[in-house]
Amino acid sequence: MPKETFINLDPQKQARFLEVALAEFATNDFQAASITRIVRELGIAKGSVYQYFEDKLDLWLYLKNHCEQVKRAYIEAVHREAYADFWSYYQAVYANGVHFDLENPRCSQFLFRVGFKESSPQVQPYLNSWKEQAQSIFVQWIEQEQVAGTFRRDLPASIIAHFMVTMSLSVASLMHENYGVDFERNLTEGKPLFGADAEALQHAVKNLVQLLRAALKPQ
Amino acid sequence: MPKETFINLDPQKQARFLEVALAEFATNDFQAASITRIVRELGIAKGSVYQYFEDKLDLWLYLKNHCEQVKRAYIEAVHREAYADFWSYYQAVYANGVHFDLENPRCSQFLFRVGFKESSPQVQPYLNSWKEQAQSIFVQWIEQEQVAGTFRRDLPASIIAHFMVTMSLSVASLMHENYGVDFERNLTEGKPLFGADAEALQHAVKNLVQLLRAALKPQ
DNA sequence: ACAATTTGTGACCGGGTGGTCATATTTTTT
DNA sequence: AAAAAATATGACCACCCGGTCACAAATTGT
């Protein structure tokens, strides 16, 4: 939890602090991320950081919580009832996830790191939470589809959920490998992660959905 | 490249050095891995390391190359011609990959880190090579199967390859999440990565193949 | 206007790092 | 046995880190 000093801070300064801190933690491990670099970039004294947060871990937890909230808002804006079948719903959720990426590239990259790249022992206890959340949401969806008879029932929902989550998250690297999208460059140039390649993305997702459909329909 | 001093080193000492260095780099980022810890563990002087290798990066590259060679030997021991259909071949390759895991847990964990967790800028240029190799091998397989009519032809081989590689590699985390296999504990206790859970693994791979089959057969 | 409180500061601390090099030890050659 | 070459050593260097704290500045309350 941030200290009151940070909460009471001028919103503009608060936003700038968040921006710079997020950039640092999006580009580096917990261990490798440097408070010194953050304050140098911000042009403030190092002591200030410790007026705002207890320590490095406290700051990291705040950033994680913040980004998760932002992302959740995007996802929860899509409602299953509004879609005729699961796959159109899935694509809508995915599209909103991409909007999140486009509009909050640093958040997106940070969460990606937390979910997949991070291995610093100091944050180990806090790593799996959101992955488990995503997994359990998928399990609920899948069980409903299995009952409705649109998904195969010969495999446990938890297994199917694992593969769906994995594939969904892999689209980013597919974009990178097969469509030549350069996330790093887009980031350093301040562009959104997917840059002007929204079309390539749609194409990739379409192909992915075709594969998942075939894999998951009743055999 | 290691210096001659290391090549001429007593094989037993060489092996012990490799073992300890690999454990360090398997458990930590390139940045976080510590030469100081390695020499402390080995009980040798820090200067010795720099008689063996140019610098930290040189050591890392040697370890990477070594582990890749070891793994390749496992994979290339399986020949396509010896199997009637692709899926039995695929399962045999997978089984050998698991043997590699079981018999070289540190190698396996290090390569996993290099392929998925690593983000230290110093090693960035050397990261993608093996992933691209795996991908291109899969593309060749898939194109052959497409010609033979056993795989769907309505999607590009590159997309299917991404799908297969991603799903194949995710089995490890599936084991962790759904079968409760604790890689970290197995490692610290010196056991092989999959511990005594070979049965769970077989089950997971069976499920994986079922999904892949359904996704890839001609629609 | 003054006092009280909150916010900002940056030199400093202990600790860790990769890497060096003059020196000591061991091995090989003569 | 002596000389030469190869190998091992660890104190030391410059650097960076997270975190502290006595003090300065600014804001708020009276």
Short mmCIF file of C-alpha atoms (C1' of nucleotides) in Angstrom, two decimals:
data_model
loop_
_atom_site.label_atom_id
_atom_site.label_comp_id
_atom_site.label_asym_id
_atom_site.label_seq_id
_atom_site.Cartn_x
_atom_site.Cartn_y
_atom_site.Cartn_z
CA MET A 1 0.00 0.00 0.00
CA PRO A 2 1.30 3.47 -0.84
CA LYS A 3 1.62 5.92 2.06
CA GLU A 4 -0.79 8.83 2.48
CA THR A 5 1.83 11.18 1.12
CA PHE A 6 1.52 9.58 -2.30
CA ILE A 7 -2.27 9.49 -2.20
CA ASN A 8 -2.39 13.20 -1.32
CA LEU A 9 0.13 14.02 -4.04
CA ASP A 10 -0.73 16.42 -6.84
CA PRO A 11 -2.46 14.18 -9.41
CA GLN A 12 -0.20 15.41 -12.18
CA LYS A 13 2.95 14.50 -10.25
CA GLN A 14 1.32 11.24 -9.25
CA ALA A 15 0.63 10.38 -12.88
CA ARG A 16 4.16 11.25 -13.94
CA PHE A 17 5.59 9.15 -11.12
CA LEU A 18 3.44 6.22 -12.15
CA GLU A 19 4.44 6.60 -15.77
CA VAL A 20 8.16 6.57 -15.08
CA ALA A 21 8.03 3.83 -12.44
CA LEU A 22 5.92 1.65 -14.73
CA ALA A 23 8.34 2.16 -17.61
CA GLU A 24 11.18 1.00 -15.38
CA PHE A 25 9.37 -2.08 -14.07
CA ALA A 26 8.01 -2.90 -17.51
CA THR A 27 11.51 -2.98 -18.94
CA ASN A 28 13.28 -4.77 -16.09
CA ASP A 29 12.96 -7.60 -13.62
CA PHE A 30 12.01 -6.72 -10.10
CA GLN A 31 15.64 -7.21 -9.17
CA ALA A 32 17.03 -5.30 -12.12
CA ALA A 33 14.58 -2.40 -11.91
CA SER A 34 16.32 0.53 -10.31
CA ILE A 35 14.87 3.09 -7.93
CA THR A 36 17.95 5.19 -8.61
CA ARG A 37 17.14 5.34 -12.34
CA ILE A 38 13.52 6.25 -11.59
CA VAL A 39 14.41 9.23 -9.43
CA ARG A 40 17.12 10.31 -11.88
CA GLU A 41 14.55 10.26 -14.70
CA LEU A 42 11.98 12.09 -12.58
CA GLY A 43 14.46 14.63 -11.30
CA ILE A 44 13.43 14.10 -7.67
CA ALA A 45 15.33 13.01 -4.59
CA LYS A 46 15.58 9.34 -3.78
CA GLY A 47 14.16 9.98 -0.33
CA SER A 48 10.86 11.04 -1.89
CA VAL A 49 10.19 7.52 -3.12
CA TYR A 50 10.35 6.35 0.46
CA GLN A 51 7.92 9.05 1.50
CA TYR A 52 5.48 7.55 -1.00
CA PHE A 53 6.08 3.83 -0.53
CA GLU A 54 7.44 1.56 2.18
CA ASP A 55 10.03 -0.03 -0.08
CA LYS A 56 10.65 -1.39 -3.58
CA LEU A 57 8.28 -4.30 -3.07
CA ASP A 58 5.51 -1.98 -1.90
CA LEU A 59 5.90 0.06 -5.08
CA TRP A 60 5.89 -3.05 -7.24
CA LEU A 61 2.72 -4.36 -5.57
CA TYR A 62 1.02 -1.01 -6.12
CA LEU A 63 1.92 -1.02 -9.81
CA LYS A 64 0.73 -4.60 -10.19
CA ASN A 65 -2.57 -3.87 -8.49
CA HIS A 66 -3.07 -0.71 -10.56
CA CYS A 67 -2.43 -2.45 -13.88
CA GLU A 68 -4.64 -5.39 -12.99
CA GLN A 69 -7.50 -3.04 -12.17
CA VAL A 70 -7.10 -1.21 -15.47
CA LYS A 71 -7.06 -4.43 -17.45
CA ARG A 72 -9.98 -5.95 -15.58
CA ALA A 73 -12.11 -2.94 -16.50
CA TYR A 74 -11.49 -3.64 -20.19
CA ILE A 75 -12.34 -7.33 -19.92
CA GLU A 76 -15.42 -6.93 -17.77
CA ALA A 77 -16.86 -4.43 -20.21
CA VAL A 78 -17.77 -7.38 -22.45
CA HIS A 79 -20.77 -9.47 -21.42
CA ARG A 80 -21.40 -13.03 -22.49
CA GLU A 81 -25.17 -12.51 -22.78
CA ALA A 82 -24.64 -10.00 -25.58
CA TYR A 83 -23.16 -12.63 -27.90
CA ALA A 84 -24.87 -15.48 -29.67
CA ASP A 85 -22.05 -18.02 -29.45
CA PHE A 86 -18.93 -18.45 -27.41
CA TRP A 87 -16.43 -17.71 -30.17
CA SER A 88 -17.85 -14.34 -31.07
CA TYR A 89 -17.81 -13.52 -27.36
CA TYR A 90 -14.20 -14.75 -27.15
CA GLN A 91 -13.19 -12.57 -30.04
CA ALA A 92 -14.85 -9.55 -28.46
CA VAL A 93 -13.01 -10.15 -25.19
CA TYR A 94 -9.82 -10.52 -27.12
CA ALA A 95 -10.43 -7.33 -29.05
CA ASN A 96 -10.92 -5.46 -25.80
CA GLY A 97 -7.75 -6.96 -24.43
CA VAL A 98 -6.01 -5.51 -27.45
CA HIS A 99 -7.55 -2.12 -26.81
CA PHE A 100 -6.07 -2.34 -23.35
CA ASP A 101 -2.70 -3.08 -24.95
CA LEU A 102 -2.99 -0.20 -27.36
CA GLU A 103 -4.06 2.34 -24.81
CA ASN A 104 -1.86 1.18 -21.91
CA PRO A 105 1.26 -0.28 -23.46
CA ARG A 106 3.37 0.02 -20.30
CA CYS A 107 0.70 -1.63 -18.14
CA SER A 108 0.38 -4.36 -20.69
CA GLN A 109 4.09 -5.03 -20.87
CA PHE A 110 4.43 -4.96 -17.09
CA LEU A 111 1.65 -7.52 -16.62
CA PHE A 112 3.19 -9.68 -19.31
CA ARG A 113 6.46 -9.60 -17.42
CA VAL A 114 4.79 -10.37 -14.11
CA GLY A 115 2.92 -13.29 -15.65
CA PHE A 116 5.69 -14.86 -17.68
CA LYS A 117 9.15 -13.42 -17.28
CA GLU A 118 9.49 -12.63 -13.62
CA SER A 119 11.59 -14.92 -11.47
CA SER A 120 12.92 -12.69 -8.70
CA PRO A 121 12.55 -14.48 -5.39
CA GLN A 122 11.30 -11.35 -3.60
CA VAL A 123 8.05 -11.36 -5.58
CA GLN A 124 7.58 -15.12 -5.99
CA PRO A 125 4.63 -15.24 -3.55
CA TYR A 126 2.68 -12.72 -5.62
CA LEU A 127 3.16 -14.15 -9.10
CA ASN A 128 0.47 -16.69 -9.78
CA SER A 129 -2.62 -14.87 -8.58
CA TRP A 130 -3.87 -13.33 -11.82
CA LYS A 131 -2.99 -16.37 -13.93
CA GLU A 132 -5.13 -18.47 -11.62
CA GLN A 133 -7.91 -15.94 -11.89
CA ALA A 134 -7.83 -16.03 -15.69
CA GLN A 135 -7.76 -19.82 -15.57
CA SER A 136 -10.79 -20.06 -13.31
CA ILE A 137 -12.79 -17.66 -15.48
CA PHE A 138 -12.03 -19.82 -18.50
CA VAL A 139 -13.02 -22.97 -16.60
CA GLN A 140 -16.46 -21.48 -15.91
CA TRP A 141 -16.94 -20.56 -19.54
CA ILE A 142 -15.84 -23.96 -20.75
CA GLU A 143 -18.05 -25.90 -18.34
CA GLN A 144 -21.05 -23.91 -19.54
CA GLU A 145 -20.19 -24.68 -23.16
CA GLN A 146 -19.70 -28.35 -22.31
CA VAL A 147 -23.13 -28.49 -20.73
CA ALA A 148 -24.57 -26.72 -23.76
CA GLY A 149 -22.93 -29.36 -25.93
CA THR A 150 -20.81 -26.98 -28.01
CA PHE A 151 -17.49 -28.12 -26.51
CA ARG A 152 -16.12 -31.65 -26.31
CA ARG A 153 -16.75 -33.35 -23.00
CA ASP A 154 -14.05 -36.00 -23.12
CA LEU A 155 -11.40 -33.69 -21.58
CA PRO A 156 -11.51 -31.94 -18.22
CA ALA A 157 -12.34 -28.25 -18.38
CA SER A 158 -9.17 -27.40 -16.48
CA ILE A 159 -6.99 -28.90 -19.19
CA ILE A 160 -8.88 -27.13 -21.95
CA ALA A 161 -8.66 -23.89 -20.01
CA HIS A 162 -4.91 -24.21 -19.72
CA PHE A 163 -4.47 -24.55 -23.45
CA MET A 164 -6.89 -21.76 -24.27
CA VAL A 165 -5.16 -19.36 -21.90
CA THR A 166 -1.79 -20.36 -23.28
CA MET A 167 -2.82 -19.89 -26.90
CA SER A 168 -4.58 -16.63 -26.19
CA LEU A 169 -1.48 -15.21 -24.60
CA SER A 170 0.78 -16.52 -27.31
CA VAL A 171 -0.76 -14.37 -30.00
CA ALA A 172 1.64 -11.61 -29.02
CA SER A 173 4.66 -13.75 -29.82
CA LEU A 174 2.96 -15.03 -32.96
CA MET A 175 2.64 -11.44 -34.11
CA HIS A 176 6.29 -10.96 -33.36
CA GLU A 177 7.51 -14.12 -35.08
CA ASN A 178 5.19 -14.41 -38.05
CA TYR A 179 4.13 -10.88 -38.78
CA GLY A 180 7.35 -9.11 -37.87
CA VAL A 181 5.73 -6.84 -35.32
CA ASP A 182 8.50 -5.28 -33.26
CA PHE A 183 7.08 -4.57 -29.80
CA GLU A 184 10.34 -3.25 -28.47
CA ARG A 185 10.65 -0.67 -31.22
CA ASN A 186 7.01 0.33 -30.92
CA LEU A 187 7.61 0.88 -27.22
CA THR A 188 10.80 2.89 -27.54
CA GLU A 189 9.15 4.98 -30.22
CA GLY A 190 6.20 5.53 -27.90
CA LYS A 191 3.77 3.82 -30.28
CA PRO A 192 1.18 1.34 -29.05
CA LEU A 193 2.39 -2.24 -28.82
CA PHE A 194 0.68 -3.48 -31.96
CA GLY A 195 1.54 -0.34 -33.84
CA ALA A 196 -0.28 0.01 -37.11
CA ASP A 197 -0.59 -3.75 -37.45
CA ALA A 198 -4.15 -4.09 -36.21
CA GLU A 199 -4.99 -5.88 -39.44
CA ALA A 200 -2.27 -8.48 -38.97
CA LEU A 201 -3.51 -9.00 -35.45
CA GLN A 202 -7.08 -9.62 -36.58
CA HIS A 203 -5.75 -12.10 -39.08
CA ALA A 204 -3.71 -13.90 -36.43
CA VAL A 205 -6.63 -14.10 -34.02
CA LYS A 206 -8.90 -15.40 -36.77
CA ASN A 207 -6.48 -18.21 -37.54
CA LEU A 208 -6.04 -19.01 -33.88
CA VAL A 209 -9.80 -19.21 -33.34
CA GLN A 210 -10.10 -21.59 -36.29
CA LEU A 211 -7.58 -23.91 -34.68
CA LEU A 212 -9.14 -23.71 -31.22
CA ARG A 213 -12.63 -24.28 -32.63
CA ALA A 214 -11.53 -27.42 -34.39
CA ALA A 215 -9.69 -28.63 -31.30
CA LEU A 216 -12.57 -28.02 -28.91
CA LYS A 217 -15.73 -28.93 -30.79
CA PRO A 218 -17.36 -32.23 -29.90
CA GLN A 219 -15.48 -35.01 -31.62
CA MET B 1 34.44 -19.53 -26.43
CA PRO B 2 36.19 -20.79 -23.32
CA LYS B 3 39.96 -20.24 -23.11
CA GLU B 4 42.40 -23.11 -23.55
CA THR B 5 42.94 -23.21 -19.82
CA PHE B 6 39.40 -24.47 -19.35
CA ILE B 7 39.61 -26.96 -22.19
CA ASN B 8 42.82 -28.41 -20.74
CA LEU B 9 41.32 -28.55 -17.28
CA ASP B 10 41.04 -31.85 -15.44
CA PRO B 11 37.73 -33.31 -16.67
CA GLN B 12 36.48 -33.86 -13.14
CA LYS B 13 37.09 -30.24 -12.18
CA GLN B 14 35.61 -29.17 -15.49
CA ALA B 15 32.46 -31.16 -14.81
CA ARG B 16 32.12 -29.75 -11.30
CA PHE B 17 32.59 -26.22 -12.62
CA LEU B 18 29.93 -26.78 -15.25
CA GLU B 19 27.56 -28.25 -12.70
CA VAL B 20 27.82 -25.32 -10.30
CA ALA B 21 27.80 -22.64 -13.00
CA LEU B 22 24.77 -24.22 -14.64
CA ALA B 23 22.93 -24.36 -11.32
CA GLU B 24 23.56 -20.66 -10.84
CA PHE B 25 22.45 -19.65 -14.34
CA ALA B 26 19.49 -22.02 -14.21
CA THR B 27 18.23 -20.38 -11.04
CA ASN B 28 18.91 -16.75 -11.97
CA ASP B 29 18.71 -14.24 -14.76
CA PHE B 30 21.89 -13.43 -16.60
CA GLN B 31 22.01 -10.21 -14.61
CA ALA B 32 21.17 -11.78 -11.28
CA ALA B 33 23.46 -14.78 -11.67
CA SER B 34 26.57 -14.19 -9.61
CA ILE B 35 30.13 -15.18 -10.41
CA THR B 36 30.96 -14.49 -6.78
CA ARG B 37 28.43 -17.10 -5.63
CA ILE B 38 29.78 -19.63 -8.13
CA VAL B 39 33.37 -19.36 -6.90
CA ARG B 40 32.22 -19.36 -3.29
CA GLU B 41 30.32 -22.59 -3.90
CA LEU B 42 33.24 -24.12 -5.79
CA GLY B 43 35.80 -23.01 -3.24
CA ILE B 44 38.08 -21.51 -5.88
CA ALA B 45 39.42 -18.01 -6.45
CA LYS B 46 37.41 -15.58 -8.53
CA GLY B 47 40.40 -15.00 -10.79
CA SER B 48 40.20 -18.61 -11.96
CA VAL B 49 36.92 -17.98 -13.71
CA TYR B 50 38.65 -15.35 -15.80
CA GLN B 51 41.41 -17.79 -16.65
CA TYR B 52 38.70 -20.06 -18.08
CA PHE B 53 36.41 -17.54 -19.77
CA GLU B 54 36.68 -14.03 -21.19
CA ASP B 55 33.82 -12.70 -19.09
CA LYS B 56 30.35 -13.48 -17.77
CA LEU B 57 28.79 -13.39 -21.22
CA ASP B 58 31.40 -15.79 -22.59
CA LEU B 59 30.55 -18.25 -19.81
CA TRP B 60 26.82 -17.86 -20.46
CA LEU B 61 27.26 -18.49 -24.18
CA TYR B 62 29.30 -21.59 -23.46
CA LEU B 63 26.62 -22.96 -21.14
CA LYS B 64 23.90 -22.20 -23.69
CA ASN B 65 25.80 -23.90 -26.47
CA HIS B 66 26.57 -26.91 -24.29
CA CYS B 67 22.96 -27.41 -23.22
CA GLU B 68 21.65 -26.99 -26.75
CA GLN B 69 24.04 -29.65 -27.99
CA VAL B 70 22.96 -32.05 -25.26
CA LYS B 71 19.29 -31.49 -26.02
CA ARG B 72 19.73 -31.74 -29.76
CA ALA B 73 21.33 -35.15 -29.34
CA TYR B 74 18.18 -36.38 -27.61
CA ILE B 75 15.86 -35.02 -30.27
CA GLU B 76 17.88 -36.15 -33.25
CA ALA B 77 18.01 -39.68 -31.89
CA VAL B 78 14.41 -40.07 -33.10
CA HIS B 79 13.93 -40.57 -36.84
CA ARG B 80 10.72 -39.87 -38.70
CA GLU B 81 11.17 -42.84 -41.02
CA ALA B 82 10.91 -45.24 -38.09
CA TYR B 83 7.30 -44.22 -37.37
CA ALA B 84 4.19 -45.02 -39.35
CA ASP B 85 2.35 -41.76 -38.76
CA PHE B 86 3.26 -38.28 -37.61
CA TRP B 87 1.62 -38.47 -34.22
CA SER B 88 3.48 -41.54 -33.05
CA TYR B 89 6.66 -39.83 -34.22
CA TYR B 90 5.67 -36.68 -32.35
CA GLN B 91 5.04 -38.61 -29.16
CA ALA B 92 8.42 -40.32 -29.47
CA VAL B 93 10.17 -36.97 -29.87
CA TYR B 94 8.28 -35.65 -26.89
CA ALA B 95 9.20 -38.66 -24.81
CA ASN B 96 12.86 -38.14 -25.63
CA GLY B 97 12.57 -34.49 -24.71
CA VAL B 98 11.33 -35.66 -21.34
CA HIS B 99 14.24 -38.02 -20.97
CA PHE B 100 16.47 -35.04 -21.57
CA ASP B 101 14.63 -33.25 -18.77
CA LEU B 102 14.95 -36.17 -16.41
CA GLU B 103 18.61 -36.79 -17.04
CA ASN B 104 19.75 -33.16 -17.33
CA PRO B 105 17.46 -31.14 -15.10
CA ARG B 106 19.81 -28.16 -14.83
CA CYS B 107 20.33 -27.98 -18.60
CA SER B 108 16.62 -28.21 -19.09
CA GLN B 109 15.83 -25.44 -16.64
CA PHE B 110 18.54 -23.22 -18.05
CA LEU B 111 17.25 -23.59 -21.61
CA PHE B 112 13.72 -22.93 -20.38
CA ARG B 113 14.95 -19.72 -18.81
CA VAL B 114 16.84 -18.69 -21.93
CA GLY B 115 13.82 -19.35 -24.09
CA PHE B 116 11.11 -17.79 -21.96
CA LYS B 117 12.23 -15.91 -18.87
CA GLU B 118 15.37 -14.10 -19.87
CA SER B 119 15.21 -10.39 -20.51
CA SER B 120 18.66 -9.09 -19.63
CA PRO B 121 19.79 -6.67 -22.34
CA GLN B 122 23.30 -8.13 -22.43
CA VAL B 123 22.06 -11.40 -23.90
CA GLN B 124 19.17 -10.09 -25.98
CA PRO B 125 20.94 -10.74 -29.31
CA TYR B 126 21.34 -14.42 -28.51
CA LEU B 127 17.83 -15.25 -27.33
CA ASN B 128 15.66 -16.15 -30.27
CA SER B 129 17.88 -18.51 -32.17
CA TRP B 130 16.69 -21.87 -30.85
CA LYS B 131 13.02 -20.93 -30.82
CA GLU B 132 13.31 -20.05 -34.50
CA GLN B 133 15.10 -23.33 -35.13
CA ALA B 134 12.32 -25.32 -33.45
CA GLN B 135 9.74 -23.36 -35.40
CA SER B 136 11.40 -24.02 -38.75
CA ILE B 137 11.74 -27.73 -38.05
CA PHE B 138 8.02 -27.88 -37.27
CA VAL B 139 7.24 -25.99 -40.48
CA GLN B 140 9.04 -28.63 -42.52
CA TRP B 141 7.18 -31.45 -40.79
CA ILE B 142 3.85 -29.74 -41.25
CA GLU B 143 4.35 -28.98 -44.92
CA GLN B 144 5.12 -32.64 -45.53
CA GLU B 145 1.97 -33.70 -43.71
CA GLN B 146 -0.05 -31.13 -45.63
CA VAL B 147 1.22 -32.55 -48.91
CA ALA B 148 0.44 -36.05 -47.69
CA GLY B 149 -3.08 -34.86 -46.92
CA THR B 150 -3.02 -35.71 -43.23
CA PHE B 151 -3.01 -32.06 -42.06
CA ARG B 152 -5.46 -29.33 -42.99
CA ARG B 153 -4.31 -27.12 -45.84
CA ASP B 154 -6.46 -24.05 -45.21
CA LEU B 155 -3.95 -22.48 -42.81
CA PRO B 156 -0.31 -21.52 -43.40
CA ALA B 157 2.24 -23.94 -42.00
CA SER B 158 3.86 -21.11 -40.02
CA ILE B 159 0.69 -20.51 -38.00
CA ILE B 160 0.19 -24.18 -37.35
CA ALA B 161 3.83 -24.45 -36.30
CA HIS B 162 3.38 -21.65 -33.80
CA PHE B 163 0.31 -23.39 -32.45
CA MET B 164 2.10 -26.70 -32.07
CA VAL B 165 5.28 -25.29 -30.54
CA THR B 166 3.36 -23.18 -28.06
CA MET B 167 1.06 -26.00 -27.00
CA SER B 168 3.95 -28.44 -26.73
CA LEU B 169 5.98 -26.14 -24.54
CA SER B 170 3.06 -25.28 -22.32
CA VAL B 171 2.78 -28.83 -21.09
CA ALA B 172 5.41 -28.01 -18.48
CA SER B 173 3.27 -25.29 -16.92
CA LEU B 174 0.20 -27.52 -17.29
CA MET B 175 1.98 -30.08 -15.16
CA HIS B 176 2.68 -27.39 -12.64
CA GLU B 177 -0.82 -25.93 -12.55
CA ASN B 178 -3.06 -28.95 -13.01
CA TYR B 179 -1.01 -31.84 -11.72
CA GLY B 180 0.70 -30.03 -8.87
CA VAL B 181 4.21 -30.86 -10.03
CA ASP B 182 6.60 -28.59 -8.15
CA PHE B 183 9.62 -28.04 -10.39
CA GLU B 184 11.31 -25.75 -7.91
CA ARG B 185 11.13 -28.30 -5.11
CA ASN B 186 12.23 -31.12 -7.37
CA LEU B 187 15.24 -29.04 -8.30
CA THR B 188 16.24 -27.99 -4.81
CA GLU B 189 15.87 -31.60 -3.71
CA GLY B 190 18.04 -32.66 -6.61
CA LYS B 191 15.28 -34.72 -8.19
CA PRO B 192 14.58 -34.62 -11.93
CA LEU B 193 12.17 -31.90 -13.03
CA PHE B 194 9.15 -34.15 -13.44
CA GLY B 195 9.97 -36.06 -10.30
CA ALA B 196 8.03 -39.23 -9.89
CA ASP B 197 5.17 -37.84 -11.93
CA ALA B 198 5.98 -39.56 -15.20
CA GLU B 199 2.46 -40.93 -15.20
CA ALA B 200 0.86 -37.51 -14.90
CA LEU B 201 3.08 -36.32 -17.71
CA GLN B 202 2.01 -39.16 -19.99
CA HIS B 203 -1.57 -38.27 -19.23
CA ALA B 204 -0.98 -34.62 -20.04
CA VAL B 205 0.77 -35.42 -23.32
CA LYS B 206 -2.05 -37.76 -24.29
CA ASN B 207 -4.54 -34.96 -23.79
CA LEU B 208 -2.32 -32.57 -25.73
CA VAL B 209 -2.11 -34.93 -28.70
CA GLN B 210 -5.87 -35.38 -28.70
CA LEU B 211 -6.34 -31.64 -28.98
CA LEU B 212 -3.64 -31.17 -31.60
CA ARG B 213 -5.01 -34.03 -33.71
CA ALA B 214 -8.47 -32.54 -33.71
CA ALA B 215 -7.17 -29.07 -34.49
CA LEU B 216 -4.92 -30.11 -37.35
CA LYS B 217 -6.77 -32.84 -39.22
CA PRO B 218 -8.32 -31.80 -42.53
CA GLN B 219 -11.58 -30.03 -41.78
"C1'" DA C 1 2.83 36.80 11.87
"C1'" DC C 2 4.13 32.80 13.86
"C1'" DA C 3 3.95 27.92 14.83
"C1'" DA C 4 3.05 23.29 13.46
"C1'" DT C 5 2.89 20.00 10.17
"C1'" DT C 6 3.77 17.96 5.88
"C1'" DT C 7 6.73 17.27 2.01
"C1'" DG C 8 11.26 17.27 -0.29
"C1'" DT C 9 16.31 16.57 -0.14
"C1'" DG C 10 20.83 14.25 -1.10
"C1'" DA C 11 25.01 12.84 1.23
"C1'" DC C 12 25.86 8.71 3.24
"C1'" DC C 13 25.84 3.63 4.70
"C1'" DG C 14 26.57 -1.32 4.21
"C1'" DG C 15 26.54 -4.56 0.83
"C1'" DG C 16 26.80 -6.62 -3.54
"C1'" DT C 17 28.70 -6.84 -8.30
"C1'" DG C 18 32.09 -7.98 -12.54
"C1'" DG C 19 36.58 -7.70 -13.43
"C1'" DT C 20 41.98 -6.96 -12.65
"C1'" DC C 21 46.70 -8.01 -11.57
"C1'" DA C 22 50.85 -8.70 -9.00
"C1'" DT C 23 52.14 -12.59 -6.73
"C1'" DA C 24 52.42 -17.49 -5.36
"C1'" DT C 25 52.01 -22.13 -6.55
"C1'" DT C 26 52.13 -26.04 -9.52
"C1'" DT C 27 53.34 -28.44 -13.69
"C1'" DT C 28 56.16 -29.15 -17.69
"C1'" DT C 29 60.33 -28.78 -20.23
"C1'" DT C 30 65.14 -28.79 -20.55
"C1'" DA D 1 68.00 -29.55 -10.47
"C1'" DA D 2 67.05 -25.48 -12.64
"C1'" DA D 3 64.42 -22.81 -15.73
"C1'" DA D 4 60.21 -21.86 -17.98
"C1'" DA D 5 55.56 -22.02 -18.73
"C1'" DA D 6 50.93 -22.64 -17.13
"C1'" DT D 7 47.65 -22.23 -13.51
"C1'" DA D 8 45.67 -20.56 -9.11
"C1'" DT D 9 45.03 -16.83 -5.85
"C1'" DG D 10 42.50 -13.08 -3.33
"C1'" DA D 11 43.03 -8.29 -2.10
"C1'" DC D 12 41.56 -4.55 -4.56
"C1'" DC D 13 39.02 -1.32 -7.87
"C1'" DA D 14 35.20 1.30 -9.64
"C1'" DC D 15 30.55 0.99 -9.80
"C1'" DC D 16 25.74 0.40 -8.63
"C1'" DC D 17 22.21 -0.79 -5.50
"C1'" DG D 18 18.18 -0.14 -1.75
"C1'" DG D 19 17.42 2.32 2.08
"C1'" DT D 20 18.24 6.03 5.94
"C1'" DC D 21 18.07 10.36 8.28
"C1'" DA D 22 19.22 14.91 9.75
"C1'" DC D 23 17.99 18.87 7.69
"C1'" DA D 24 15.68 22.36 4.42
"C1'" DA D 25 11.66 24.02 2.21
"C1'" DA D 26 6.93 24.55 1.60
"C1'" DT D 27 2.27 24.26 3.07
"C1'" DT D 28 -1.31 24.59 6.43
"C1'" DG D 29 -3.54 26.08 10.69
"C1'" DT D 30 -4.19 29.66 14.03
#
